[in-house]
Coordinates of C-alpha atoms and ligand atoms in Angstrom, one line a residue:
X2 CA 56.4 18.1 76.5
X3 CA 59.3 17.0 74.1
X4 CA 62.3 15.1 75.4
X5 CA 64.8 16.4 72.7
X6 CA 68.2 17.2 73.4
X7 CA 67.4 20.7 73.0
X8 CA 64.5 20.7 75.3
X9 CA 67.0 19.6 78.1
X10 CA 70.1 21.8 77.2
X11 CA 71.0 24.3 79.7
X12 CA 70.4 27.8 78.1
X13 CA 73.9 28.2 77.7
X14 CA 74.6 25.3 75.5
X15 CA 75.9 26.8 72.3
X16 CA 75.3 30.4 73.3
X17 CA 78.1 33.2 72.7
X18 CA 77.3 34.7 76.2
X19 CA 75.0 34.8 79.0
X20 CA 74.0 36.2 82.3
X21 CA 74.0 34.1 85.6
X22 CA 71.9 35.3 88.1
X23 CA 72.7 34.1 91.6
X24 CA 68.9 33.8 93.2
X25 CA 71.1 32.4 96.6
X26 CA 73.1 35.7 96.7
X27 CA 69.8 37.7 96.3
X28 CA 68.3 36.0 99.2
X29 CA 71.4 36.5 101.2
X30 CA 71.7 39.9 100.4
X31 CA 68.3 40.4 101.4
X32 CA 68.8 38.7 104.8
X33 CA 72.0 40.8 105.7
X34 CA 69.8 43.8 105.0
X35 CA 67.0 42.8 107.1
X36 CA 69.4 42.0 109.8
X37 CA 71.0 45.2 109.6
X38 CA 67.6 47.4 109.6
X39 CA 65.2 45.3 111.9
X40 CA 62.8 45.9 113.3
X41 CA 62.3 47.8 110.1
X42 CA 61.1 45.8 107.3
X43 CA 62.8 45.6 104.1
X44 CA 61.0 46.4 100.6
X45 CA 63.2 45.4 97.5
X46 CA 63.2 47.4 94.9
X47 CA 62.7 45.3 91.7
X48 CA 62.6 48.1 88.8
X49 CA 64.2 47.9 85.8
X50 CA 63.8 44.2 85.5
X51 CA 65.3 44.0 88.9
X52 CA 68.5 46.0 87.6
X53 CA 69.1 43.5 85.0
X54 CA 68.7 40.5 86.9
X55 CA 65.1 39.4 86.1
X56 CA 62.0 40.8 87.7
X57 CA 60.1 37.6 88.8
X58 CA 63.5 35.8 89.7
X59 CA 64.6 38.5 91.8
X60 CA 61.4 39.2 93.5
X61 CA 61.0 35.5 94.6
X62 CA 64.6 35.5 95.8
X63 CA 64.2 38.7 97.7
X64 CA 60.9 37.4 99.2
X65 CA 62.6 34.2 100.3
X66 CA 65.4 36.3 101.9
X67 CA 62.9 38.0 103.9
X68 CA 61.6 41.2 102.3
X69 CA 57.9 41.8 103.0
X70 CA 57.3 44.3 100.4
X71 CA 58.6 44.8 96.9
X72 CA 58.7 48.3 95.0
X73 CA 58.8 49.1 91.3
X74 CA 58.7 52.4 89.4
X75 CA 56.1 51.6 86.8
X76 CA 52.4 50.2 87.1
X77 CA 53.1 47.7 84.2
X78 CA 56.1 46.3 86.3
X79 CA 54.0 45.8 89.4
X80 CA 50.9 44.1 86.9
X81 CA 53.6 41.8 85.6
X82 CA 54.5 40.6 89.3
X83 CA 50.7 39.8 90.1
X84 CA 50.4 38.4 86.5
X85 CA 53.4 35.9 87.6
X86 CA 51.6 35.0 90.7
X87 CA 53.5 37.3 93.1
X88 CA 51.2 38.2 96.1
X89 CA 53.3 40.2 98.2
X90 CA 52.6 43.9 99.2
X91 CA 53.7 45.5 96.3
X92 CA 54.5 49.3 95.9
X93 CA 54.6 51.5 92.8
X94 CA 55.4 55.2 92.2
X95 CA 55.5 56.6 88.6
X96 CA 52.6 57.0 86.5
X97 CA 51.2 59.6 84.2
X98 CA 47.6 60.9 84.2
X99 CA 46.6 58.3 81.2
X100 CA 47.5 55.3 83.2
X101 CA 45.0 52.7 84.1
X102 CA 45.3 53.3 88.0
X103 CA 42.1 50.9 88.3
X104 CA 44.0 48.2 87.2
X105 CA 46.6 48.7 90.1
X106 CA 43.7 49.0 92.5
X107 CA 41.9 45.8 91.4
X108 CA 45.6 43.9 91.6
X109 CA 45.9 45.1 95.2
X110 CA 48.8 47.3 94.0
X111 CA 49.8 50.1 96.4
X112 CA 49.9 53.3 94.2
X113 CA 52.0 56.2 95.4
X114 CA 50.3 59.6 95.3
X115 CA 52.5 62.5 94.5
X116 CA 50.1 65.3 93.7
X117 CA 46.3 66.6 93.7
X118 CA 45.9 65.1 90.5
X119 CA 47.3 61.6 91.4
X120 CA 45.3 61.2 94.6
X121 CA 41.9 62.2 92.5
X122 CA 43.0 59.7 90.1
X123 CA 42.9 57.1 92.7
X124 CA 40.0 58.3 94.7
X125 CA 38.0 58.0 91.3
X126 CA 38.9 54.6 90.8
X127 CA 38.2 53.7 94.3
X128 CA 34.7 55.3 94.0
X129 CA 34.1 53.3 91.0
X130 CA 34.8 50.2 92.7
X131 CA 33.1 51.0 95.9
X132 CA 36.1 50.2 97.9
X133 CA 39.1 51.8 99.3
X134 CA 42.3 52.1 97.2
X135 CA 45.6 51.2 99.0
X136 CA 47.7 54.4 98.4
X137 CA 51.2 55.8 99.9
X138 CA 51.8 59.3 100.0
X139 CA 55.2 60.8 98.7
X140 CA 56.8 64.0 100.1
X141 CA 59.5 65.6 98.4
X142 CA 61.6 66.4 101.3
X143 CA 64.5 68.0 99.1
X144 CA 65.4 65.8 96.1
X145 CA 63.5 68.0 94.0
X146 CA 62.1 64.9 91.9
X147 CA 58.8 63.1 92.5
X148 CA 56.5 63.8 95.5
X149 CA 54.7 66.9 96.9
X150 CA 57.2 69.7 97.4
X151 CA 55.7 73.2 98.1
X152 CA 52.1 72.4 99.6
X153 CA 52.0 69.3 101.8
X154 CA 50.1 71.4 104.1
X155 CA 47.1 71.7 101.2
X156 CA 47.9 67.8 100.1
X157 CA 47.6 66.5 103.9
X158 CA 43.9 68.1 103.7
X159 CA 43.3 66.3 100.4
X160 CA 44.5 63.0 102.0
X161 CA 42.4 63.6 105.1
X162 CA 39.2 63.8 103.4
X163 CA 40.2 60.8 101.1
X164 CA 40.7 58.7 104.2
X165 CA 37.6 60.1 105.8
X166 CA 35.5 59.2 102.9
X167 CA 37.1 55.5 102.8
X168 CA 38.1 56.0 99.3
X169 CA 41.8 55.4 100.5
X170 CA 43.5 53.4 102.9
X171 CA 46.9 55.1 103.7
X172 CA 49.4 52.5 104.0
X173 CA 52.5 54.5 104.0
X174 CA 54.2 57.9 103.9
X175 CA 57.5 58.4 102.4
X176 CA 60.5 60.3 100.7
X177 CA 63.4 59.9 98.8
X178 CA 67.3 61.0 99.6
X179 CA 69.4 63.1 97.1
X180 CA 72.8 62.4 98.7
X181 CA 72.4 59.4 100.8
X182 CA 75.7 58.1 99.1
X183 CA 77.4 60.8 101.1
X184 CA 76.0 60.2 104.4
X185 CA 77.8 63.3 105.8
X186 CA 76.3 65.6 103.2
X187 CA 73.9 68.2 105.2
X188 CA 71.1 67.5 102.8
X189 CA 70.7 64.0 104.3
X190 CA 70.0 65.4 107.8
X191 CA 68.0 68.4 106.5
X192 CA 65.6 65.9 104.4
X193 CA 65.3 63.9 107.7
X194 CA 64.2 66.6 109.5
X195 CA 61.6 67.7 107.0
X196 CA 60.5 64.2 106.4
X197 CA 59.8 64.1 110.4
X198 CA 58.0 67.5 110.2
X199 CA 55.5 66.3 107.1
X200 CA 54.8 63.0 109.2
X201 CA 53.7 65.3 112.1
X202 CA 51.6 67.3 110.1
X203 CA 49.8 64.3 108.9
X204 CA 49.4 63.0 112.4
X205 CA 48.1 66.3 113.2
X206 CA 45.3 66.4 110.9
X207 CA 44.1 63.0 112.5
X208 CA 45.8 60.6 109.6
X209 CA 47.7 57.5 110.1
X210 CA 50.9 58.0 108.0
X211 CA 51.1 54.4 107.8
X212 CA 54.5 52.8 107.2
X213 CA 57.1 55.6 107.0
X214 CA 60.1 55.1 104.8
X215 CA 63.2 57.0 103.6
X216 CA 66.2 54.9 103.2
X217 CA 67.8 53.6 99.9
X218 CA 70.5 51.0 99.8
X219 CA 73.0 53.7 100.9
X220 CA 70.9 54.8 103.6
X221 CA 70.3 51.4 104.8
X222 CA 73.8 50.6 105.1
X223 CA 75.2 53.8 106.2
X224 CA 72.5 55.4 108.2
X225 CA 70.4 53.6 111.0
X226 CA 68.5 56.7 111.8
X227 CA 66.7 56.9 108.5
X228 CA 65.3 53.5 108.5
X229 CA 62.0 54.3 110.2
X230 CA 59.5 51.4 109.6
X231 CA 61.0 50.0 106.2
X232 CA 63.9 50.1 104.1
X233 CA 63.9 50.5 100.3
X234 CA 67.1 49.2 99.2
X235 CA 67.5 48.1 95.4
X236 CA 71.2 48.1 94.5
X237 CA 72.3 46.3 97.6
X238 CA 69.6 43.6 97.0
X239 CA 72.1 42.7 94.0
X240 CA 75.0 42.5 96.2
X241 CA 76.7 45.7 94.8
X242 CA 78.0 48.8 96.9
X243 CA 76.1 52.1 96.6
X244 CA 78.8 53.7 98.2
X245 CA 82.0 52.3 96.6
X246 CA 84.5 54.8 98.3
X247 CA 83.2 53.5 101.9
X248 CA 83.5 50.0 101.2
X249 CA 83.2 46.9 98.4
X250 CA 79.7 44.4 98.6
X251 CA 82.2 42.1 100.6
X252 CA 82.5 45.0 103.6
X253 CA 78.9 45.1 103.7
X254 CA 78.3 41.4 103.9
X255 CA 76.7 41.4 100.3
X256 CA 77.7 39.2 97.4
X257 CA 77.4 40.3 93.7
X258 CA 74.1 38.2 92.2
X259 CA 75.3 38.9 88.5
X260 CA 78.0 37.2 86.4
X261 CA 78.4 37.7 82.8
X262 CA 80.4 35.3 80.9
X263 CA 81.2 34.8 77.3
X264 CA 83.0 32.1 75.2
X265 CA 86.0 33.3 72.8
X266 CA 84.8 33.2 69.4
X267 CA 88.4 33.6 67.7
X268 CA 91.8 33.4 69.0
X269 CA 94.7 34.4 66.3
X270 CA 98.3 35.8 66.0
X271 CA 98.7 39.2 65.3
X272 CA 102.2 41.0 64.1
X273 CA 103.4 43.9 66.2
X274 CA 102.2 47.2 64.8
X275 CA 98.6 45.8 63.9
X276 CA 95.7 48.0 64.3
X277 CA 92.8 46.6 66.5
X278 CA 89.1 47.3 65.9
X279 CA 87.3 50.2 64.4
X280 CA 89.2 53.4 64.4
X281 CA 93.0 51.4 65.3
X282 CA 92.7 53.3 68.7
X283 CA 94.9 50.4 69.9
X284 CA 98.0 49.1 68.3
X285 CA 100.0 45.8 69.2
X286 CA 103.4 46.7 70.6
X287 CA 104.7 43.2 69.6
X288 CA 103.7 40.0 68.1
X289 CA 100.9 38.8 70.0
X290 CA 97.5 36.8 70.3
X291 CA 94.2 38.4 69.8
X292 CA 91.1 37.1 71.4
X293 CA 87.6 38.1 70.5
X294 CA 84.7 38.0 72.8
X295 CA 81.4 38.3 71.4
X296 CA 79.5 40.7 73.5
X297 CA 79.3 44.4 72.7
X298 CA 77.2 47.6 73.0
X299 CA 74.1 45.8 72.0
X300 CA 74.3 43.5 75.0
X301 CA 75.0 46.8 77.5
X302 CA 79.1 46.8 77.4
X303 CA 79.5 50.4 77.4
X304 CA 81.3 51.8 74.3
X305 CA 82.7 54.5 76.8
X306 CA 84.7 51.7 78.5
X307 CA 87.1 51.1 75.2
X308 CA 90.5 50.5 76.0
X309 CA 89.9 50.1 79.6
X310 CA 86.8 47.6 80.5
X311 CA 88.4 44.6 82.0
X312 CA 87.8 41.0 81.3
X313 CA 89.3 37.7 82.9
X314 CA 90.9 35.0 80.6
X315 CA 92.4 32.3 82.3
X316 CA 93.1 33.9 85.5
X317 CA 94.3 37.1 84.1
X318 CA 92.6 40.4 83.4
X319 CA 93.0 42.1 80.4
X320 CA 91.7 45.6 79.3
X321 CA 89.6 45.7 76.1
X322 CA 91.8 46.7 73.3
X323 CA 90.5 49.5 71.1
X324 CA 86.8 50.3 70.7
X325 CA 83.8 48.5 71.9
X326 CA 81.7 47.3 68.9
X327 CA 78.0 46.5 68.9
X328 CA 78.7 42.5 69.3
X329 CA 82.3 42.2 70.2
X330 CA 85.5 43.3 71.7
X331 CA 88.7 42.5 70.9
X332 CA 91.4 41.5 73.9
X333 CA 95.3 41.6 73.6
X334 CA 96.3 38.2 75.3
X335 CA 100.0 38.4 74.8
X336 CA 102.6 36.4 72.8
X337 CA 102.3 33.3 75.3
X338 CA 98.7 33.1 75.6
X339 CA 97.2 29.5 75.5
X340 CA 93.4 30.8 75.3
X341 CA 91.4 28.7 72.9
X342 CA 88.2 29.4 71.0
X343 CA 85.5 28.4 73.2
X344 CA 87.2 29.4 76.2
X345 CA 84.9 31.0 79.0
X346 CA 85.8 34.4 79.9
X347 CA 84.2 36.6 82.8
X348 CA 83.5 40.2 81.8
X349 CA 81.9 40.9 85.3
X350 CA 80.8 39.0 88.1
X351 CA 82.2 38.6 91.8
X352 CA 84.8 41.0 93.2
X353 CA 85.9 38.6 96.0
X354 CA 86.3 35.8 93.7
X355 CA 89.0 37.7 91.8
X356 CA 86.5 38.6 88.8
X357 CA 85.9 41.9 87.2
X358 CA 83.0 43.8 88.9
X359 CA 80.4 45.9 87.8
X360 CA 82.1 48.5 89.5
X361 CA 85.3 48.3 87.6
X362 CA 83.3 48.6 84.5
X363 CA 81.8 51.7 86.2
X364 CA 84.9 53.4 86.5
X365 CA 85.9 52.3 83.1
X366 CA 83.0 54.0 81.1
X367 CA 82.7 57.1 84.0
X368 CA 79.3 55.9 85.2
X369 CA 77.9 54.2 88.3
X370 CA 77.4 50.5 88.9
X371 CA 73.8 50.5 88.7
X372 CA 73.8 51.3 84.8
X373 CA 76.2 48.4 84.0
X374 CA 74.0 45.7 85.7
X375 CA 70.6 47.4 84.4
X376 CA 72.0 47.8 80.9
X377 CA 72.9 43.9 80.3
X378 CA 70.3 43.3 77.6
X379 CA 67.7 40.9 76.8
X380 CA 70.0 39.3 74.0
X381 CA 71.8 37.7 76.7
X382 CA 70.0 34.7 78.0
X383 CA 69.6 34.3 81.8
X384 CA 70.5 31.7 83.6
X385 CA 69.3 31.3 87.2
X386 CA 71.2 29.3 89.8
X387 CA 70.9 28.9 93.6
X388 CA 67.0 28.7 93.6
X389 CA 65.6 27.2 96.6
X390 CA 64.3 23.8 95.9
Ligands
LIG409 C1 65.3 52.9 92.9 C2 64.9 53.4 94.3 C3 65.1 53.0 95.2 C4 66.3 52.0 95.5 O1 67.6 52.8 95.3 P1 68.9 52.0 95.6 O2 69.9 53.1 95.4 O3 69.1 51.0 94.4 O4 68.9 51.3 96.7 C5 64.6 53.3 96.5 N1 63.5 54.3 96.1 C6 63.2 54.7 95.1 C7 61.8 55.9 95.0 C8 63.9 54.4 94.1 O5 63.4 55.0 93.0

């Protein structure tokens, strides 16, 4: 190890902008989700680099908060967790016929089967190895996305045969909602009823469905009747509200785990009538001070939020002036600003602390908070705080 200053300096030293991930918030959010869903267990969804928060950091924090399972979309994400030494039960649900399912079986990853071909692929890998593979079965109860949609009865027969042959151990059976964020939508009840029927069909064929699970964040928070044996929250783990019309994170006992901070790289006077940023979509209405925030769409700041996205500078929030560029945005700080180059500004963070939120940015860009945090790019250094000693 070198003892140079560079080796011991924090990742933010000299940085233009960075993402702070609060592992303590993730831990406490999972504890809150567990409190709400117990006796059901919590599977924390850490796909998409843990919604931009960092796969391994978030996985460890979620487990420390009481999650007993982790979930990812892709096989490679699951393998990366195993390579990092994460040994918790781990579910994955998205792979093409060309995937190396055997690698997942070897790593003790629970693979979701969603069709006859995917079940056959896992059975073949298990036969090769001479030991059962851990699988979960996914029924499409109405989302119209992954899972067995039209021939569940036939699929139950294939599952029963694979279990009888001891090629697979069925550790769970699950489905996913289309409208969980609108708890009274009629599809919610219909999907739940269809799920219960599908489980009964499995049991009728003498197959134990294993852990039954259906609830994402929205259903975990708003629909206890959908909790079954395990809940599967993603967004709420990171302290964001999946139902912003029904409540902010704090209303659900959650706290945002991501803060995005930048340092002003220019502060200068401009005359009234000065066009700002590409295409001059904003023009100063008076003599003023312009501040330059070194963060743009290459970092995940949505270009659609031009003219609207909020940034906190010295206790006040300013909308982005004009277009979002690849690496920077401009703020009109007003004639009396005392901002200086190097001042730290908050692009998004904790709403209850008065900071702009991912939800604010989502509304400014016409999208959802999921996309805002997940897209915060790899160019931004990640700083983790609040990890257990
Ligand atoms: C992403 C995902 C989740 C988590 O959804 P949130 O709305 O983020 O809680 C749960 N289950 C499946 C299958 C998913 O793809």
